């Protein structure tokens, strides 16, 4: 969310490789400021383009934060629903078992009565809550065989366990209901932010959109320059490491492992990147995990799953699922996280570039990791 974002230079955000159309879509969040401008039509009262863009940017960040909360709530709700279903199935099986046991005990009691072995009060037995309740009201147990007594004990033990399972299922249902409410709230928040964005964008003039597209283009160029600079630094660092490794080998020493991934990681990373590349051009849809559309964390999860590695669903958890490395040591396949609230993620492909699902109105694409400025980068994580 905007309140959690790192400080950055004033003005609009840096984008990597965007088209004017996508830049326009990015402005969807501008609705709130335009409403003010509409109420006061004077040109002096209209927000500046910088203010409009900042509002758009903030709304999209808030929408993305709400999306990750929605994803987390959805995942939690799915797990809880499975647990509730399991508990209810267990209660049903136990209840049927109790009914069968009750009938069997009733038949045994009736059989004893017919043979004269006892004259039990079958109704009292069947309504008793515990074995002791029945012992206090009948002498039947004194006349039962050991196996019959064991059956009665097992019946009441199962009855007690079934009652506990029913209580557990009730509590789980209550928890599920609360989670479903949170899910609806998160969904409504995302929809509201995006609706505000669309409204603001609709009120921009064609001239304003053109000017913002020009600003966006300049930012693309700056992001590309930063990516090229990082690529040069990484190339120089790799060359220094090769020279150092060769020198150690000449001296008979062991090569030291640094931040570079081993062959196993590189193989998995290439599979993840190959999958991600085939998704380029598919639309960003919040809450989506493929195969036709993705949100940011849905794409990275699917990419690494294609490489045989399971990572969590949401950015908050993905950032903890691996080893953090410096940006300067980022390798293909690493996850690049953005903003202080860790609400966006992309898959690093090398040379300062990544593949990511940017936001609503955009498509999965390659873009500079500096697309929103250097200060937007939160961390880089190697997931396998």
Short mmCIF file of C-alpha atoms in Angstrom, two decimals:
data_model
loop_
_atom_site.label_atom_id
_atom_site.label_comp_id
_atom_site.label_asym_id
_atom_site.label_seq_id
_atom_site.Cartn_x
_atom_site.Cartn_y
_atom_site.Cartn_z
CA UNK A 1 0.00 0.00 0.00
CA UNK A 2 1.12 3.58 -0.51
CA UNK A 3 1.81 4.13 3.19
CA UNK A 4 4.30 1.27 3.19
CA UNK A 5 6.22 2.12 0.06
CA UNK A 6 9.85 3.15 0.07
CA UNK A 7 10.60 6.82 -0.55
CA UNK A 8 11.34 7.55 -4.16
CA UNK A 9 12.07 10.62 -6.29
CA UNK A 10 9.12 12.84 -6.97
CA UNK A 11 7.24 12.30 -10.17
CA UNK A 12 5.92 9.24 -11.87
CA UNK A 13 7.23 5.72 -11.50
CA UNK A 14 9.94 4.27 -13.66
CA UNK A 15 8.76 1.66 -16.11
CA UNK A 16 10.90 -0.75 -18.05
CA UNK A 17 9.36 -1.74 -21.37
CA UNK A 18 5.87 -0.35 -21.63
CA UNK A 19 3.79 0.81 -24.54
CA UNK A 20 1.70 3.98 -24.44
CA UNK A 21 -1.42 1.80 -24.33
CA UNK A 22 -0.18 0.00 -21.25
CA UNK A 23 0.86 3.27 -19.70
CA UNK A 24 -2.66 4.45 -20.24
CA UNK A 25 -4.06 1.32 -18.63
CA UNK A 26 -1.76 1.91 -15.68
CA UNK A 27 -3.54 5.17 -15.07
CA UNK A 28 -6.80 3.47 -14.30
CA UNK A 29 -6.53 4.44 -10.65
CA UNK A 30 -6.87 8.15 -11.25
CA UNK A 31 -10.63 8.40 -10.52
CA UNK A 32 -10.64 10.08 -7.13
CA UNK A 33 -8.67 13.15 -8.15
CA UNK A 34 -10.68 13.55 -11.33
CA UNK A 35 -13.87 13.58 -9.28
CA UNK A 36 -12.50 16.61 -7.45
CA UNK A 37 -11.57 18.24 -10.72
CA UNK A 38 -15.02 17.56 -12.11
CA UNK A 39 -16.66 19.18 -9.11
CA UNK A 40 -14.50 22.27 -9.70
CA UNK A 41 -14.13 22.65 -13.47
CA UNK A 42 -11.70 25.54 -13.21
CA UNK A 43 -8.34 24.68 -14.77
CA UNK A 44 -6.59 26.01 -11.68
CA UNK A 45 -8.40 23.47 -9.52
CA UNK A 46 -7.44 20.46 -11.63
CA UNK A 47 -4.67 18.26 -10.23
CA UNK A 48 -1.36 18.32 -12.03
CA UNK A 49 -0.35 15.38 -14.17
CA UNK A 50 2.22 14.46 -11.52
CA UNK A 51 -0.49 14.40 -8.86
CA UNK A 52 -2.77 12.38 -11.10
CA UNK A 53 -0.06 9.85 -11.85
CA UNK A 54 0.89 9.55 -8.18
CA UNK A 55 -2.73 8.88 -7.29
CA UNK A 56 -2.97 6.27 -10.04
CA UNK A 57 0.21 4.66 -8.83
CA UNK A 58 -0.98 4.61 -5.23
CA UNK A 59 -4.32 3.08 -6.17
CA UNK A 60 -2.65 0.32 -8.13
CA UNK A 61 -0.28 -0.42 -5.28
CA UNK A 62 -3.23 -0.56 -2.88
CA UNK A 63 -5.11 -2.83 -5.28
CA UNK A 64 -2.10 -5.13 -5.56
CA UNK A 65 -1.72 -5.24 -1.79
CA UNK A 66 -5.41 -6.09 -1.47
CA UNK A 67 -4.95 -8.76 -4.15
CA UNK A 68 -2.24 -10.50 -2.13
CA UNK A 69 -4.46 -10.35 0.96
CA UNK A 70 -7.27 -11.82 -1.13
CA UNK A 71 -4.95 -14.59 -2.34
CA UNK A 72 -3.91 -15.39 1.24
CA UNK A 73 -7.52 -15.40 2.45
CA UNK A 74 -8.58 -17.59 -0.46
CA UNK A 75 -5.82 -20.10 0.23
CA UNK A 76 -6.69 -20.16 3.93
CA UNK A 77 -10.38 -20.57 3.18
CA UNK A 78 -9.69 -23.45 0.80
CA UNK A 79 -7.67 -25.29 3.46
CA UNK A 80 -10.31 -24.65 6.10
CA UNK A 81 -13.09 -25.86 3.81
CA UNK A 82 -11.19 -29.10 3.23
CA UNK A 83 -10.75 -29.53 6.98
CA UNK A 84 -14.43 -28.90 7.64
CA UNK A 85 -15.40 -31.43 4.97
CA UNK A 86 -13.06 -33.99 6.51
CA UNK A 87 -14.46 -33.39 9.98
CA UNK A 88 -18.06 -33.63 8.80
CA UNK A 89 -17.32 -36.87 6.97
CA UNK A 90 -15.69 -38.22 10.13
CA UNK A 91 -18.68 -37.22 12.26
CA UNK A 92 -21.04 -38.90 9.78
CA UNK A 93 -19.04 -42.14 9.89
CA UNK A 94 -18.89 -42.08 13.67
CA UNK A 95 -22.61 -41.37 13.95
CA UNK A 96 -23.42 -44.31 11.70
CA UNK A 97 -21.10 -46.50 13.75
CA UNK A 98 -22.88 -45.40 16.93
CA UNK A 99 -26.28 -46.16 15.43
CA UNK A 100 -25.11 -49.63 14.43
CA UNK A 101 -23.67 -50.25 17.89
CA UNK A 102 -26.85 -49.03 19.56
CA UNK A 103 -28.93 -51.46 17.50
CA UNK A 104 -26.56 -54.32 18.29
CA UNK A 105 -26.68 -53.62 22.01
CA UNK A 106 -30.46 -53.43 21.85
CA UNK A 107 -30.61 -56.81 20.10
CA UNK A 108 -28.32 -58.34 22.73
CA UNK A 109 -30.44 -56.97 25.55
CA UNK A 110 -33.62 -58.28 23.92
CA UNK A 111 -32.05 -61.69 23.40
CA UNK A 112 -31.11 -61.92 27.06
CA UNK A 113 -34.62 -60.98 28.04
CA UNK A 114 -36.11 -63.70 25.81
CA UNK A 115 -33.83 -66.36 27.30
CA UNK A 116 -34.58 -65.21 30.81
CA UNK A 117 -30.98 -64.25 31.45
CA UNK A 118 -32.11 -60.80 32.47
CA UNK A 119 -35.02 -58.43 32.31
CA UNK A 120 -33.36 -55.22 31.23
CA UNK A 121 -34.96 -51.87 30.86
CA UNK A 122 -33.86 -51.50 27.25
CA UNK A 123 -35.26 -47.99 26.96
CA UNK A 124 -33.24 -46.85 29.98
CA UNK A 125 -30.11 -48.36 28.44
CA UNK A 126 -30.55 -46.75 25.08
CA UNK A 127 -31.16 -43.32 26.64
CA UNK A 128 -28.30 -43.49 29.12
CA UNK A 129 -25.55 -40.93 28.60
CA UNK A 130 -22.74 -42.93 30.20
CA UNK A 131 -22.17 -46.52 31.33
CA UNK A 132 -22.46 -45.41 34.96
CA UNK A 133 -25.86 -43.86 34.30
CA UNK A 134 -27.05 -47.23 33.18
CA UNK A 135 -25.32 -49.12 36.00
CA UNK A 136 -27.18 -46.94 38.49
CA UNK A 137 -30.54 -47.84 36.92
CA UNK A 138 -30.17 -51.50 36.03
CA UNK A 139 -28.60 -54.78 37.10
CA UNK A 140 -28.14 -55.82 33.48
CA UNK A 141 -24.38 -55.35 33.50
CA UNK A 142 -24.05 -57.88 36.31
CA UNK A 143 -25.60 -60.50 34.05
CA UNK A 144 -23.71 -59.62 30.86
CA UNK A 145 -20.74 -61.54 29.57
CA UNK A 146 -17.30 -59.92 29.42
CA UNK A 147 -17.62 -59.31 25.70
CA UNK A 148 -21.03 -57.68 26.11
CA UNK A 149 -19.69 -55.38 28.80
CA UNK A 150 -16.76 -54.45 26.54
CA UNK A 151 -19.20 -53.62 23.76
CA UNK A 152 -21.09 -51.26 26.06
CA UNK A 153 -17.87 -49.54 27.13
CA UNK A 154 -16.78 -49.17 23.51
CA UNK A 155 -20.16 -47.71 22.61
CA UNK A 156 -19.96 -44.93 25.19
CA UNK A 157 -16.31 -44.24 24.39
CA UNK A 158 -17.21 -43.80 20.74
CA UNK A 159 -20.17 -41.62 21.70
CA UNK A 160 -17.89 -39.29 23.66
CA UNK A 161 -15.39 -39.09 20.80
CA UNK A 162 -18.16 -38.34 18.32
CA UNK A 163 -19.46 -35.48 20.47
CA UNK A 164 -15.96 -33.97 20.57
CA UNK A 165 -15.65 -34.26 16.80
CA UNK A 166 -18.99 -32.53 16.36
CA UNK A 167 -17.82 -29.67 18.57
CA UNK A 168 -14.57 -29.43 16.59
CA UNK A 169 -16.51 -29.37 13.33
CA UNK A 170 -18.73 -26.60 14.68
CA UNK A 171 -15.72 -24.48 15.63
CA UNK A 172 -14.13 -25.08 12.24
CA UNK A 173 -17.33 -24.03 10.50
CA UNK A 174 -17.34 -20.79 12.50
CA UNK A 175 -13.70 -20.14 11.54
CA UNK A 176 -14.49 -20.87 7.89
CA UNK A 177 -17.41 -18.44 7.97
CA UNK A 178 -15.12 -15.70 9.34
CA UNK A 179 -12.49 -16.42 6.66
CA UNK A 180 -15.10 -16.27 3.93
CA UNK A 181 -16.16 -12.87 5.23
CA UNK A 182 -12.53 -11.67 5.10
CA UNK A 183 -12.28 -13.04 1.58
CA UNK A 184 -15.32 -11.06 0.47
CA UNK A 185 -13.93 -7.93 2.11
CA UNK A 186 -10.57 -8.29 0.37
CA UNK A 187 -12.28 -8.88 -2.95
CA UNK A 188 -14.46 -5.81 -2.52
CA UNK A 189 -11.37 -3.73 -1.68
CA UNK A 190 -9.59 -4.77 -4.88
CA UNK A 191 -12.67 -4.06 -6.98
CA UNK A 192 -13.12 -0.63 -5.38
CA UNK A 193 -9.51 0.43 -6.01
CA UNK A 194 -9.68 -0.66 -9.62
CA UNK A 195 -13.04 1.05 -10.14
CA UNK A 196 -11.57 4.28 -8.75
CA UNK A 197 -8.66 3.91 -11.15
CA UNK A 198 -10.89 3.39 -14.18
CA UNK A 199 -12.99 6.39 -13.25
CA UNK A 200 -9.98 8.67 -12.89
CA UNK A 201 -8.52 7.53 -16.17
CA UNK A 202 -11.78 8.07 -18.00
CA UNK A 203 -11.72 11.74 -17.01
CA UNK A 204 -8.27 12.49 -18.42
CA UNK A 205 -8.23 14.38 -21.68
CA UNK A 206 -6.53 12.98 -24.76
CA UNK A 207 -3.84 15.63 -24.43
CA UNK A 208 -3.17 14.67 -20.81
CA UNK A 209 -2.92 11.01 -21.74
CA UNK A 210 -0.44 11.84 -24.49
CA UNK A 211 1.69 13.88 -22.10
CA UNK A 212 1.67 11.08 -19.53
CA UNK A 213 2.65 8.59 -22.23
CA UNK A 214 5.65 10.77 -23.06
CA UNK A 215 6.65 10.87 -19.39
CA UNK A 216 6.24 7.13 -19.22
CA UNK A 217 8.49 6.68 -22.24
CA UNK A 218 11.25 8.69 -20.58
CA UNK A 219 10.94 6.52 -17.53
CA UNK A 220 11.20 3.40 -19.67
CA UNK A 221 14.45 4.72 -21.06
CA UNK A 222 15.81 5.43 -17.59
CA UNK A 223 14.82 1.96 -16.36
CA UNK A 224 16.49 0.39 -19.37
CA UNK A 225 19.66 2.39 -18.67
CA UNK A 226 19.71 1.16 -15.07
CA UNK A 227 19.22 -2.42 -16.23
CA UNK A 228 22.16 -2.11 -18.63
CA UNK A 229 24.29 -0.70 -15.83
CA UNK A 230 23.44 -3.65 -13.59
CA UNK A 231 24.22 -6.06 -16.43
CA UNK A 232 27.68 -4.52 -16.81
CA UNK A 233 28.30 -4.77 -13.07
CA UNK A 234 27.21 -8.40 -12.98
CA UNK A 235 29.37 -9.24 -15.99
CA UNK A 236 32.40 -7.62 -14.38
CA UNK A 237 31.72 -9.42 -11.09
CA UNK A 238 31.41 -12.76 -12.88
CA UNK A 239 34.70 -12.16 -14.66
CA UNK A 240 36.43 -11.32 -11.37
CA UNK A 241 35.05 -14.50 -9.83
CA UNK A 242 36.29 -16.59 -12.75
CA UNK A 243 39.76 -15.09 -12.45
CA UNK A 244 39.79 -15.65 -8.69
CA UNK A 245 38.63 -19.26 -9.15
CA UNK A 246 41.36 -19.88 -11.75
CA UNK A 247 43.96 -18.41 -9.44
CA UNK A 248 42.82 -20.60 -6.54
CA UNK A 249 42.98 -23.63 -8.80
CA UNK A 250 46.52 -22.78 -9.87
CA UNK A 251 47.51 -22.50 -6.22
CA UNK A 252 46.02 -25.90 -5.50
CA UNK A 253 43.21 -24.53 -3.40
CA UNK A 254 39.53 -25.40 -3.42
CA UNK A 255 37.11 -23.22 -5.30
CA UNK A 256 34.92 -21.29 -2.96
CA UNK A 257 31.19 -21.13 -3.53
CA UNK A 258 29.86 -17.59 -3.54
CA UNK A 259 26.42 -16.34 -4.36
CA UNK A 260 26.41 -18.03 -7.77
CA UNK A 261 23.93 -20.91 -7.96
CA UNK A 262 25.07 -24.47 -8.52
CA UNK A 263 24.32 -26.49 -11.64
CA UNK A 264 21.19 -27.99 -10.11
CA UNK A 265 19.70 -24.57 -9.44
CA UNK A 266 20.60 -23.30 -12.89
CA UNK A 267 18.84 -26.27 -14.48
CA UNK A 268 15.66 -25.70 -12.46
CA UNK A 269 15.82 -21.96 -13.07
CA UNK A 270 15.98 -22.47 -16.82
CA UNK A 271 12.85 -24.62 -16.67
CA UNK A 272 11.06 -21.92 -14.65
CA UNK A 273 12.12 -19.24 -17.13
CA UNK A 274 11.13 -21.36 -20.12
CA UNK A 275 7.63 -21.66 -18.65
CA UNK A 276 7.44 -17.94 -17.87
CA UNK A 277 8.46 -17.01 -21.40
CA UNK A 278 5.56 -19.01 -22.82
CA UNK A 279 3.17 -16.94 -20.68
CA UNK A 280 4.28 -13.59 -22.14
CA UNK A 281 1.30 -11.77 -23.60
CA UNK A 282 -1.28 -13.30 -21.28
CA UNK A 283 -3.34 -10.79 -19.28
CA UNK A 284 -2.87 -9.86 -15.66
CA UNK A 285 -5.98 -10.82 -13.70
CA UNK A 286 -5.93 -10.38 -9.94
CA UNK A 287 -6.21 -13.65 -8.06
CA UNK A 288 -5.39 -15.70 -11.18
CA UNK A 289 -2.94 -18.62 -11.24
CA UNK A 290 -3.15 -19.61 -14.90
CA UNK A 291 -3.22 -21.05 -17.36
CA UNK A 292 -4.93 -18.23 -19.28
CA UNK A 293 -4.11 -15.32 -16.95
CA UNK A 294 -2.02 -14.55 -13.87
CA UNK A 295 -1.36 -12.10 -11.11
CA UNK A 296 2.26 -11.49 -10.10
CA UNK A 297 2.67 -14.21 -7.46
CA UNK A 298 0.48 -16.61 -9.40
CA UNK A 299 2.94 -16.40 -12.30
CA UNK A 300 6.07 -16.96 -10.21
CA UNK A 301 4.47 -19.86 -8.35
CA UNK A 302 3.41 -21.51 -11.62
CA UNK A 303 6.85 -20.96 -13.18
CA UNK A 304 8.73 -22.63 -10.35
CA UNK A 305 6.15 -25.40 -10.15
CA UNK A 306 6.95 -26.16 -13.79
CA UNK A 307 10.55 -26.65 -12.62
CA UNK A 308 9.42 -29.11 -9.94
CA UNK A 309 9.71 -26.65 -7.05
CA UNK A 310 6.72 -25.75 -4.89
CA UNK A 311 6.75 -22.22 -3.52
CA UNK A 312 3.95 -20.51 -1.55
CA UNK A 313 1.05 -18.73 -3.22
CA UNK A 314 1.46 -15.15 -1.97
CA UNK A 315 4.34 -12.67 -2.04
CA UNK A 316 4.44 -12.41 1.77
CA UNK A 317 5.31 -16.11 1.94
CA UNK A 318 7.35 -16.37 -1.25
CA UNK A 319 9.83 -13.80 0.07
CA UNK A 320 10.60 -16.19 2.95
CA UNK A 321 10.91 -19.29 0.75
CA UNK A 322 14.58 -19.16 -0.15
CA UNK A 323 17.91 -17.42 0.33
CA UNK A 324 18.16 -13.64 0.07
CA UNK A 325 20.95 -12.40 -2.20
CA UNK A 326 22.11 -8.89 -3.17
CA UNK A 327 20.59 -7.35 -6.28
CA UNK A 328 24.07 -7.23 -7.79
CA UNK A 329 24.29 -11.04 -7.42
CA UNK A 330 20.85 -11.80 -8.89
CA UNK A 331 20.85 -14.83 -11.18
CA UNK A 332 18.27 -16.05 -13.72
CA UNK A 333 15.37 -17.67 -11.89
CA UNK A 334 15.67 -15.54 -8.74
CA UNK A 335 12.55 -13.79 -7.43
CA UNK A 336 12.66 -10.00 -7.30
CA UNK A 337 10.30 -8.45 -4.74
CA UNK A 338 9.10 -4.87 -4.67
CA UNK A 339 7.92 -2.30 -2.12
CA UNK A 340 8.19 -2.30 1.64
CA UNK A 341 4.94 -4.24 1.97
CA UNK A 342 6.25 -6.90 -0.48
CA UNK A 343 3.22 -6.74 -2.75
CA UNK A 344 4.83 -7.42 -6.13
CA UNK A 345 7.23 -10.03 -7.52
CA UNK A 346 8.90 -10.85 -10.81
CA UNK A 347 11.16 -13.61 -12.16
CA UNK A 348 14.70 -12.42 -12.92
CA UNK A 349 16.01 -13.37 -16.36
CA UNK A 350 19.41 -11.63 -16.28
CA UNK A 351 20.83 -8.33 -17.52
CA UNK A 352 18.65 -6.33 -15.13
CA UNK A 353 15.45 -7.70 -16.68
CA UNK A 354 12.57 -9.81 -15.39
CA UNK A 355 9.34 -11.45 -16.52
CA UNK A 356 6.32 -10.39 -14.47
CA UNK A 357 2.58 -9.87 -14.51
CA UNK A 358 2.49 -6.10 -13.85
CA UNK A 359 -1.08 -5.09 -12.98
CA UNK A 360 -4.66 -4.89 -14.31
CA UNK A 361 -4.83 -3.68 -17.87
CA UNK A 362 -1.35 -5.02 -18.64
CA UNK A 363 0.03 -8.32 -19.84
CA UNK A 364 2.80 -10.67 -18.76
CA UNK A 365 5.98 -9.18 -20.20
CA UNK A 366 9.71 -8.67 -19.92
CA UNK A 367 10.62 -5.48 -18.14
CA UNK A 368 13.47 -3.81 -16.31
CA UNK A 369 13.61 -4.56 -12.60
CA UNK A 370 13.90 -0.77 -12.24
CA UNK A 371 10.48 -0.24 -13.82
CA UNK A 372 9.31 1.63 -10.72
CA UNK A 373 12.66 3.05 -9.67
CA UNK A 374 15.60 1.57 -7.81
CA UNK A 375 14.10 2.31 -4.39
CA UNK A 376 11.07 0.16 -5.19
CA UNK A 377 13.15 -3.05 -5.09
CA UNK A 378 12.65 -4.78 -1.75
CA UNK A 379 14.84 -7.88 -2.09
CA UNK A 380 16.00 -10.75 -4.28
CA UNK A 381 15.37 -14.34 -3.19
CA UNK A 382 16.75 -17.59 -4.59
CA UNK A 383 13.93 -20.12 -4.08
CA UNK A 384 15.70 -23.46 -4.70
#
